[in-house]
Amino acid sequence: MTYFLLFFTIHDVLRAEKALKGHHVDMELVPVPRNLSSDCGMCIKLRGDLDGVKPYINGIEMDKCVSYDGKEYRTIGGR
Amino acid sequence: MIYLDNAATSFPKPKETIDLLNEFVLNIGGNPGRSGHTLSLDAARFIFEARERLAALIHAGDSERIIFTQNGTESLNLAILGFLKENDHVITTSFEHNSVMRPLTFLAKEKRVSVSVAQCAHNGKLDVKDIKKLIRKDTKAVVVNHGSNVIGAVQPVGEIKKTIGEIPIIVDACQTAGSFPVNVAEDNIDILCCSCHKGLYGIQGLGAIYIRNGVDLTPLKFGGTGSRSESIEQPLFLPDKYESGTPNTPGIAALLGGLRFIERTGIEAIIRRKQDLRQSIVSSLSDIPGILLYGDNDDRKQLPVISFNIKGKLPSEVGYELNKREIYTRVGLHCAPVAHRTIGTFPEGTVRVAPGYFTTEEEIAIFIQAVREITKIS
């Protein structure tokens, strides 16, 4: 499963990236998919174990967390 | 050439400042947080790291509480105009810069804000009890200069905050950031304003403000932030709420260089060096007959900002003579007429000498010799 983690600001995206990289999580920053938000910014895309990495970014408020199974986007968390 | 005007802006800048400014302008150049491409993201990374390091330097905790502005003046305007409302009461001191006095005077005239001024002693000392005496039921804030741009006196902002309790304190740290310990957590500071091109070694055109969690300001600017683009309303989250429009990313990159320099050198070593320079200038000047020195020069814990005059000469004449010898100081009122009234030098002002971390003992010796010569000119 692929996950897109959307945050309110680029500041929080970079904060989350720093936290995840600090724990060697395999992730990348990608432009926010237009079907998920009209923001012009970036979001975090990661594969695999979402629950395992969530504690690393606990303190950062997430706008939206979306799963993607190759066919369908599903909002599974966020504000 | 001897540059002794570091209280206006520091010069020269550390190598890190120039390197990162070059790196940004030559190789990055993107508009941060706006587009999904690598250069935009790289620009945002410069800002992120600068914000994190500045937050660490002033002990701000969460770096989203650090907002970048155009300069210290804009930070103070955001704090004062964004916090005070019609008919509020505010307390300030007789040592403030015009970047505090002018917005307060504007509010007094246009919004019926009532302003009380706590009188400092002529040597810059502020009795905290004098602030306490001015507190009223409708007092909404206390605005205090942390370090004087005229005589280098430092105010006990932590002690003031303890005395005023729940009333928010707005601190003008333009002179102290990078030149004196600044600790918003320990001192319980609500809002702290600073410029980034003096003791923080960035370039001109950048300031910052720290806003404690729970303190809400009305933004000075509204507009594009790269976030919530579907909405025509200003976002409420930080830092975007207060940072509309393309930021001064080259300036922030330069600041990042300055902050790396401070970390590499050690803030304690920088502060010690500056206090030693102050001491050296003060003791040499006091040996020269005909010199009038201002401030409390027994107190070692002050900023490297020294004001003096030569008996019988205008500060402008002294500045002119120093400039002829390629020694650069700043004369006059230093945009702080109330501070000059307090030390008794209004309206002529003083000659202000502000050495920086890179000032050498040799340069100070040449400056002192020049002052000796100027005192003898009839």
XYZ file of C-alpha atoms in Angstrom, chain B:
378
model
C 39.236 51.090 6.780
C 37.893 50.392 10.257
C 34.211 49.540 10.568
C 32.744 50.370 13.964
C 29.050 50.514 13.069
C 28.027 46.939 13.828
C 24.971 48.098 15.780
C 23.528 49.331 12.471
C 24.533 46.190 10.613
C 27.421 43.779 11.082
C 30.289 43.996 8.636
C 32.200 42.099 7.433
C 30.044 38.994 7.300
C 31.356 35.513 8.086
C 32.424 33.328 5.167
C 29.437 31.031 5.801
C 27.030 33.932 5.158
C 28.566 34.731 1.790
C 28.924 31.066 0.824
C 25.275 30.254 1.439
C 24.055 33.455 -0.199
C 26.133 32.546 -3.261
C 24.964 28.968 -3.176
C 21.336 30.052 -3.134
C 21.567 32.714 -5.809
C 23.838 30.681 -8.107
C 22.408 27.206 -7.782
C 18.988 27.213 -6.127
C 16.950 30.326 -6.839
C 13.516 28.689 -6.637
C 10.465 30.177 -4.956
C 10.027 28.178 -1.715
C 6.886 26.218 -0.950
C 5.181 27.262 -4.152
C 5.971 24.729 -6.836
C 6.500 21.014 -6.760
C 9.953 21.058 -8.340
C 13.331 20.431 -6.809
C 14.551 24.038 -6.784
C 11.415 25.199 -4.983
C 11.842 22.417 -2.462
C 15.542 23.158 -1.998
C 14.682 26.810 -1.332
C 12.158 25.682 1.292
C 14.871 23.552 2.907
C 17.091 26.617 3.408
C 14.218 28.350 5.168
C 13.372 25.281 7.240
C 16.930 24.894 8.475
C 17.325 28.612 9.222
C 14.074 28.548 11.194
C 15.175 25.480 13.157
C 18.570 26.959 14.008
C 17.180 30.347 14.995
C 14.583 28.619 17.202
C 17.392 26.634 18.852
C 19.523 29.764 19.384
C 16.777 31.617 21.277
C 15.359 28.450 22.901
C 12.000 28.819 21.143
C 11.175 25.105 21.095
C 8.870 24.636 18.129
C 10.421 26.398 15.128
C 7.045 27.192 13.527
C 6.797 29.950 16.148
C 9.600 31.782 14.291
C 8.316 34.098 11.553
C 10.557 35.834 9.035
C 9.940 39.492 8.288
C 11.655 42.258 6.335
C 13.525 43.657 9.347
C 13.370 44.214 13.090
C 11.073 47.181 12.513
C 8.515 45.041 10.694
C 8.689 42.470 13.495
C 7.982 45.186 16.069
C 5.172 46.615 13.943
C 3.602 43.165 13.627
C 3.885 42.693 17.402
C 2.571 46.120 18.390
C -0.032 46.794 15.690
C -1.062 43.135 15.552
C -1.543 42.727 19.279
C -2.905 45.969 20.697
C -6.536 46.933 20.143
C -8.491 50.170 20.430
C -8.444 51.740 23.936
C -5.840 49.291 25.300
C -3.174 50.419 27.741
C 0.488 49.603 27.121
C 3.654 50.209 29.127
C 7.043 50.864 27.573
C 10.357 52.402 28.639
C 12.288 55.590 28.017
C 14.976 53.651 26.173
C 13.026 52.532 23.136
C 13.953 52.865 19.499
C 11.555 54.625 17.150
C 10.553 51.241 15.743
C 8.669 50.892 19.038
C 7.834 54.538 19.763
C 6.398 55.350 16.339
C 3.902 52.462 16.114
C 2.890 53.192 19.730
C 2.425 56.880 18.947
C 0.372 55.942 15.887
C -1.863 53.739 18.063
C -2.173 56.492 20.660
C -3.391 58.922 18.000
C -5.486 56.647 15.833
C -6.771 53.959 18.209
C -6.840 55.812 21.523
C -4.258 53.406 22.950
C -2.898 54.809 26.173
C 0.908 54.611 26.478
C 2.773 54.828 29.816
C 6.537 55.210 29.767
C 8.698 53.851 32.602
C 11.631 56.183 33.094
C 15.088 54.591 32.968
C 18.048 56.156 34.765
C 20.512 58.178 32.672
C 22.869 55.176 32.688
C 20.163 52.981 31.185
C 19.174 51.129 34.338
C 15.493 50.338 34.641
C 13.921 49.759 38.029
C 11.430 46.942 37.543
C 9.260 48.449 40.284
C 8.694 51.454 38.037
C 7.001 49.202 35.499
C 4.915 47.555 38.187
C 3.662 50.961 39.374
C 2.294 51.694 35.893
C 0.206 48.516 35.584
C -3.528 49.164 35.246
C -6.532 46.885 34.897
C -6.560 47.505 31.155
C -2.789 47.009 30.592
C -2.496 44.666 27.629
C 1.272 44.539 27.069
C 4.692 45.727 28.175
C 7.121 46.585 25.364
C 10.761 46.511 26.426
C 14.062 47.120 24.715
C 16.337 44.193 25.575
C 19.584 45.911 24.636
C 20.072 49.593 23.888
C 21.258 50.644 20.436
C 22.572 53.848 22.033
C 24.605 52.795 25.094
C 24.432 48.985 25.073
C 22.536 48.711 28.375
C 20.719 45.389 28.774
C 17.348 45.174 30.531
C 16.386 42.241 32.789
C 13.514 40.993 30.617
C 13.049 37.793 32.653
C 12.735 39.777 35.875
C 10.299 42.188 34.199
C 8.149 39.292 32.988
C 8.101 37.811 36.502
C 6.922 41.162 37.840
C 4.150 41.703 35.286
C 2.884 38.107 35.499
C 0.215 37.291 32.941
C 0.575 40.561 31.021
C 2.321 39.731 27.739
C 5.822 41.087 27.228
C 7.025 42.197 23.801
C 10.832 42.259 23.665
C 12.895 44.247 21.178
C 15.967 42.030 20.797
C 17.376 43.695 17.666
C 20.684 44.432 19.375
C 20.880 41.392 21.642
C 20.131 38.472 19.294
C 23.527 36.900 18.669
C 25.293 39.363 20.997
C 23.807 38.451 24.376
C 22.050 35.383 25.794
C 18.441 35.324 24.576
C 16.258 32.627 26.113
C 12.529 32.993 25.471
C 11.716 29.797 27.393
C 13.603 30.665 30.586
C 12.514 34.301 30.559
C 8.931 33.390 29.618
C 8.887 35.848 26.716
C 5.602 36.171 24.823
C 6.849 37.970 21.711
C 10.466 38.603 20.716
C 11.455 40.737 17.740
C 14.875 40.846 16.134
C 16.721 41.836 13.017
C 18.805 39.171 11.282
C 21.643 41.262 9.825
C 23.286 42.489 13.025
C 24.423 39.898 15.581
C 22.933 37.042 13.560
C 25.206 37.805 10.576
C 22.595 37.623 7.835
C 22.308 40.330 5.214
C 20.122 43.434 5.262
C 16.429 42.993 4.512
C 15.596 40.258 7.007
C 14.090 40.226 10.470
C 12.321 37.646 12.607
C 9.699 37.428 15.305
C 9.031 34.719 17.870
C 5.391 34.401 18.919
C 4.678 32.178 21.915
C 2.053 29.482 21.495
C -1.285 30.938 22.567
C -0.487 34.505 21.504
C -2.521 35.639 18.526
C -1.625 38.610 16.325
C -3.472 40.194 13.431
C -1.159 39.769 10.417
C 0.238 42.894 8.739
C 0.148 41.179 5.357
C -2.334 38.882 3.670
C -1.801 36.895 0.502
C -0.375 33.799 -1.107
C 1.358 31.295 1.137
C 1.521 28.216 -1.108
C -0.872 26.518 1.323
C -4.693 26.280 1.290
C -4.689 27.738 -2.208
C -8.379 26.908 -2.716
C -9.361 29.394 -0.024
C -9.485 33.181 -0.225
C -9.066 33.370 3.540
C -5.703 33.723 5.237
C -4.552 30.413 6.773
C -4.588 30.313 10.573
C -1.599 27.999 10.983
C 1.983 29.116 11.522
C 4.295 30.130 9.993
C 2.082 30.737 6.932
C -0.397 32.978 8.766
C 2.218 35.726 9.046
C 4.340 35.002 5.966
C 2.428 36.002 2.845
C 4.185 36.581 -0.446
C 7.557 35.440 -1.716
C 10.001 35.586 1.190
C 13.526 36.988 1.118
C 14.997 33.540 0.532
C 18.491 34.821 -0.408
C 18.474 36.732 2.881
C 17.319 33.653 4.777
C 20.049 31.569 3.103
C 22.589 34.179 4.243
C 21.110 34.053 7.758
C 21.505 30.275 7.740
C 25.191 30.851 7.021
C 25.358 33.335 9.890
C 23.701 30.877 12.258
C 26.128 28.138 11.228
C 28.983 30.551 11.938
C 27.544 31.263 15.402
C 27.256 27.531 16.099
C 30.776 26.830 14.882
C 32.265 29.695 16.898
C 30.059 29.236 19.949
C 27.636 31.905 21.147
C 29.433 32.158 24.518
C 32.756 32.867 22.797
C 31.113 35.535 20.609
C 29.460 37.220 23.589
C 32.715 37.134 25.582
C 34.668 38.633 22.698
C 32.151 41.448 22.261
C 32.130 42.232 25.991
C 35.935 42.315 25.989
C 35.906 44.727 23.043
C 33.453 46.960 24.859
C 35.629 46.944 27.942
C 38.745 47.717 25.948
C 37.140 50.710 24.175
C 35.498 52.042 27.329
C 38.687 51.924 29.388
C 40.790 53.519 26.622
C 38.240 56.278 25.997
C 37.955 57.105 29.703
C 41.705 57.788 29.787
C 41.383 60.549 27.185
C 40.867 64.048 28.633
C 37.729 65.770 27.366
C 35.752 62.602 26.655
C 32.177 62.276 27.897
C 31.162 58.632 28.157
C 27.533 57.591 28.605
C 26.035 54.539 30.274
C 27.070 52.398 33.194
C 30.594 51.441 32.303
C 31.265 49.397 35.441
C 28.753 46.809 34.267
C 30.610 44.334 32.080
C 27.474 42.525 30.931
C 26.481 45.003 28.282
C 26.519 45.143 24.514
C 29.453 46.380 22.435
C 27.622 49.650 21.787
C 29.342 52.681 23.294
C 28.253 56.307 23.105
C 30.583 59.232 23.735
C 31.091 62.891 22.972
C 34.110 65.174 22.973
C 33.626 68.272 25.141
C 33.140 71.346 22.979
C 32.567 69.403 19.760
C 29.424 68.282 18.006
C 29.122 64.533 17.418
C 28.753 65.261 13.703
C 32.162 67.006 13.674
C 33.759 64.044 15.442
C 32.111 61.595 13.051
C 33.334 63.665 10.109
C 36.909 63.613 11.387
C 36.767 59.873 12.046
C 35.316 59.263 8.590
C 38.188 61.255 7.048
C 40.482 58.712 8.732
C 38.378 55.862 7.306
C 36.940 54.989 10.701
C 33.216 54.423 10.442
C 30.966 55.168 13.406
C 27.416 56.463 13.622
C 26.632 59.880 15.014
C 23.382 61.580 15.980
C 20.243 60.216 17.582
C 20.359 56.631 16.306
C 16.581 56.688 15.674
C 16.118 56.697 19.441
C 15.225 60.255 20.524
C 13.658 59.103 23.818
C 16.826 57.213 24.767
C 18.924 60.290 24.018
C 16.587 62.438 26.124
C 17.065 59.894 28.933
C 20.858 60.071 28.823
C 20.757 63.851 28.329
C 22.172 64.058 24.815
C 19.104 65.241 22.897
C 19.062 66.793 20.277
C 22.739 66.630 19.245
C 23.146 62.955 20.089
C 26.426 61.103 20.469
C 29.170 59.342 18.561
C 28.347 55.654 18.687
C 31.094 53.053 18.443
C 29.961 49.501 17.827
C 32.731 46.951 17.338
C 31.890 43.480 16.091
C 33.245 39.996 16.509
C 35.806 40.602 13.752
C 37.097 43.908 15.165
C 40.759 43.597 16.175
C 42.726 45.148 19.031
C 44.880 46.923 16.423
C 41.811 48.570 14.931
C 40.721 49.738 18.366
C 44.184 51.175 19.026
C 44.009 53.145 15.753
C 40.510 54.386 16.618
C 41.600 55.488 20.104
C 44.597 57.300 18.658
C 42.311 59.070 16.177
C 39.992 60.186 18.990
C 43.009 61.553 20.888
C 43.996 63.557 17.820
C 40.463 64.863 17.275
C 40.199 66.095 20.883
C 43.232 68.285 20.170
C 41.824 69.895 17.006
C 40.717 73.408 17.838
